[in-house]
Amino acid sequence: MTTQKILITGGCGFVGSNLIRRAAALGLSSRLTVLDNETMGSPTELPSNVFAYERGDVRDLATMARMAAGCDAIIHLAGHTRVLESIADPESDFEINVRGTLNVLMAARDAGVPHVILASTGGALFGAETAPIHEEMVPQPLSPYGASKLAMEGYAHAFASSYGLRTTSLRFTNVYGPYSRLKGSAVAHFFRQILARQPITVYGDGSQVRDFVYVDDLCDGILQALAASASGVYHLGSGNPTSIATLLKSMRDVVGPEWAFEVRYAPWRTGEVVRTYTAIDKAAKAFAYQPGVTLDIGLPRTWRWFLDQ
Ligand SMILES: NC(=O)c1ccc[n+]([C@@H]2O[C@H](COP(=O)([O-])OP(=O)(O)OC[C@H]3O[C@@H](n4cnc5c(N)ncnc54)[C@H](O)[C@@H]3O)[C@@H](O)[C@H]2O)c1
């Protein structure tokens, strides 16, 4: 695996910047190339000696074709990631997540790249299904973001059967950890509110359940899927249900009395999924995915990073 040349699209973002550090720690760094259009991240915050870099856009096929040449694998993380923005502007979401992914797959096919790993989503593909969600369930996306990720998975599957490309769609749950300053997800948002000494708003009574996975566990899962040459669709999460109320209690313990915060309750938002978490058995079986960082370990690490900023 250490001899591979790996292209990471969206490598300057939250998951990408953690993945690059994780890969560097495992000795994979000298073969990494990052492509990012810098809308949601910057290479200046990354350890510059561990990867080659180009600023560019996955929507540009010529750029993708050039970047894919000579690669052994592509980890496609670049994407439009905001659910509410996708509802306001489904076309932009489509262009980045569907057109961009099609370009990645065509470039991989034409350059003979054997393996493409794609970042999909667990939560946005399912509505009110009985948790835990798993790979056998029929996705029913509730937002254009979810629909674009499902289309992405469809193209990945089609390129595998039509052109023999190995493709792996990894459905992430709610990822948290360092380098999440720009993320709108619960942990990052709540920590930012606490640092700004602003109250945290909870919609409903805090009983809604989510699956929070620490970013290092997720990155290990991505690298394990790569090493095992896994193909198909896999859910990557913690496998543990955590209510927002429990999360906030843990956060209160982590930040201590110096950063005591107020929680305000607002009416439930229409369409909000009450209970979702993921089964991880398929990934565990296929490439020994075994997330080990529980909230009581991951939250203090994340808080320390936010405090340092
Ligand atoms: N973070 C999560 O909780 C989560 C959950 C489910 C799925 N995902 C998926 O994982 C992937 C990575 O997520 P993230 O949290 O790191 O997001 P992020 O927004 O932090 O990172 C995405 C990166 O892609 C870049 N990018 C955006 N559009 C681009 C384009 N057209 N061309 C090139 N680069 C572009 C951005 O500049 C950014 O650096 C995304 O595809 C996202 O949909 C993330």
PDB file of C-alpha atoms and ligand atoms in Angstrom, residues 10 12-16 35-41 56-59 77-81 96 119-121 145 149 172-175 183, ligand 1:
ATOM      1  CA  GLY A  10     -11.379  18.018  -1.241  1.00  0.00           C
ATOM      2  CA  CYS A  12      -8.287  20.748   2.452  1.00  0.00           C
ATOM      3  CA  GLY A  13     -11.663  20.193   4.124  1.00  0.00           C
ATOM      4  CA  PHE A  14     -12.470  18.765   7.524  1.00  0.00           C
ATOM      5  CA  VAL A  15     -12.268  15.048   6.714  1.00  0.00           C
ATOM      6  CA  GLY A  16      -9.490  15.524   4.149  1.00  0.00           C
ATOM      7  CA  LEU A  35      -6.979  18.761  -5.351  1.00  0.00           C
ATOM      8  CA  ASP A  36      -9.232  21.372  -3.766  1.00  0.00           C
ATOM      9  CA  ASN A  37     -10.979  24.521  -4.963  1.00  0.00           C
ATOM     10  CA  GLU A  38     -10.497  26.135  -1.523  1.00  0.00           C
ATOM     11  CA  THR A  39     -14.149  27.107  -1.000  1.00  0.00           C
ATOM     12  CA  MET A  40     -14.251  25.355   2.374  1.00  0.00           C
ATOM     13  CA  GLY A  41     -10.615  24.836   3.266  1.00  0.00           C
ATOM     14  CA  GLY A  56      -8.666  23.144  -8.948  1.00  0.00           C
ATOM     15  CA  ASP A  57     -12.252  22.092  -9.330  1.00  0.00           C
ATOM     16  CA  VAL A  58     -13.754  18.638  -9.795  1.00  0.00           C
ATOM     17  CA  ARG A  59     -16.325  20.215 -12.118  1.00  0.00           C
ATOM     18  CA  LEU A  77     -14.100  13.853  -0.666  1.00  0.00           C
ATOM     19  CA  ALA A  78     -14.765  17.118  -2.526  1.00  0.00           C
ATOM     20  CA  GLY A  79     -18.398  17.937  -2.308  1.00  0.00           C
ATOM     21  CA  HIS A  80     -21.155  20.295  -1.509  1.00  0.00           C
ATOM     22  CA  THR A  81     -21.973  19.329   2.067  1.00  0.00           C
ATOM     23  CA  ILE A  96     -20.597  19.726  -7.533  1.00  0.00           C
ATOM     24  CA  ALA A 119     -17.655  10.016   0.428  1.00  0.00           C
ATOM     25  CA  SER A 120     -21.372   9.452   0.762  1.00  0.00           C
ATOM     26  CA  THR A 121     -23.749  10.038   3.637  1.00  0.00           C
ATOM     27  CA  TYR A 145     -28.026  16.875  -0.940  1.00  0.00           C
ATOM     28  CA  LYS A 149     -25.104  11.585  -2.935  1.00  0.00           C
ATOM     29  CA  PHE A 172     -20.404   8.665   6.831  1.00  0.00           C
ATOM     30  CA  THR A 173     -22.581   9.507   9.806  1.00  0.00           C
ATOM     31  CA  ASN A 174     -22.094  12.686  11.853  1.00  0.00           C
ATOM     32  CA  VAL A 175     -18.322  13.214  11.908  1.00  0.00           C
ATOM     33  CA  LYS A 183     -18.622  22.730   9.926  1.00  0.00           C
TER      34      LYS A 183
HETATM   35  N1  LIG B   1     -18.376  15.821   7.847  1.00  0.00           N
HETATM   36  C1  LIG B   1     -19.436  15.008   7.908  1.00  0.00           C
HETATM   37  O1  LIG B   1     -20.055  14.850   8.990  1.00  0.00           O
HETATM   38  C2  LIG B   1     -19.892  14.257   6.676  1.00  0.00           C
HETATM   39  C3  LIG B   1     -20.989  13.390   6.796  1.00  0.00           C
HETATM   40  C4  LIG B   1     -21.424  12.701   5.662  1.00  0.00           C
HETATM   41  C5  LIG B   1     -20.764  12.858   4.453  1.00  0.00           C
HETATM   42  N2  LIG B   1     -19.709  13.714   4.363  1.00  0.00           N
HETATM   43  C6  LIG B   1     -19.051  13.861   3.052  1.00  0.00           C
HETATM   44  O2  LIG B   1     -17.650  13.758   3.214  1.00  0.00           O
HETATM   45  C7  LIG B   1     -16.970  14.633   2.310  1.00  0.00           C
HETATM   46  C8  LIG B   1     -16.008  15.515   3.082  1.00  0.00           C
HETATM   47  O3  LIG B   1     -16.756  16.240   4.053  1.00  0.00           O
HETATM   48  P1  LIG B   1     -16.099  17.379   4.918  1.00  0.00           P
HETATM   49  O4  LIG B   1     -16.844  17.434   6.194  1.00  0.00           O
HETATM   50  O5  LIG B   1     -14.616  17.244   4.937  1.00  0.00           O
HETATM   51  O6  LIG B   1     -16.519  18.663   4.059  1.00  0.00           O
HETATM   52  P2  LIG B   1     -15.721  20.033   3.867  1.00  0.00           P
HETATM   53  O7  LIG B   1     -16.685  20.996   3.300  1.00  0.00           O
HETATM   54  O8  LIG B   1     -14.996  20.396   5.123  1.00  0.00           O
HETATM   55  O9  LIG B   1     -14.630  19.642   2.781  1.00  0.00           O
HETATM   56  C9  LIG B   1     -14.925  19.561   1.415  1.00  0.00           C
HETATM   57  C10 LIG B   1     -13.716  20.080   0.661  1.00  0.00           C
HETATM   58  O10 LIG B   1     -14.014  20.020  -0.730  1.00  0.00           O
HETATM   59  C11 LIG B   1     -13.630  21.236  -1.337  1.00  0.00           C
HETATM   60  N3  LIG B   1     -14.505  21.417  -2.494  1.00  0.00           N
HETATM   61  C12 LIG B   1     -15.813  21.767  -2.506  1.00  0.00           C
HETATM   62  N4  LIG B   1     -16.266  21.835  -3.762  1.00  0.00           N
HETATM   63  C13 LIG B   1     -15.226  21.530  -4.573  1.00  0.00           C
HETATM   64  C14 LIG B   1     -15.078  21.423  -5.970  1.00  0.00           C
HETATM   65  N5  LIG B   1     -16.092  21.686  -6.795  1.00  0.00           N
HETATM   66  N6  LIG B   1     -13.849  21.070  -6.474  1.00  0.00           N
HETATM   67  C15 LIG B   1     -12.818  20.830  -5.638  1.00  0.00           C
HETATM   68  N7  LIG B   1     -12.904  20.917  -4.307  1.00  0.00           N
HETATM   69  C16 LIG B   1     -14.096  21.251  -3.772  1.00  0.00           C
HETATM   70  C17 LIG B   1     -13.803  22.305  -0.274  1.00  0.00           C
HETATM   71  O11 LIG B   1     -12.991  23.440  -0.494  1.00  0.00           O
HETATM   72  C18 LIG B   1     -13.387  21.553   0.988  1.00  0.00           C
HETATM   73  O12 LIG B   1     -12.005  21.696   1.242  1.00  0.00           O
HETATM   74  C19 LIG B   1     -18.066  15.423   1.582  1.00  0.00           C
HETATM   75  O13 LIG B   1     -18.269  14.861   0.317  1.00  0.00           O
HETATM   76  C20 LIG B   1     -19.293  15.245   2.462  1.00  0.00           C
HETATM   77  O14 LIG B   1     -20.494  15.304   1.719  1.00  0.00           O
HETATM   78  C21 LIG B   1     -19.252  14.408   5.450  1.00  0.00           C
END
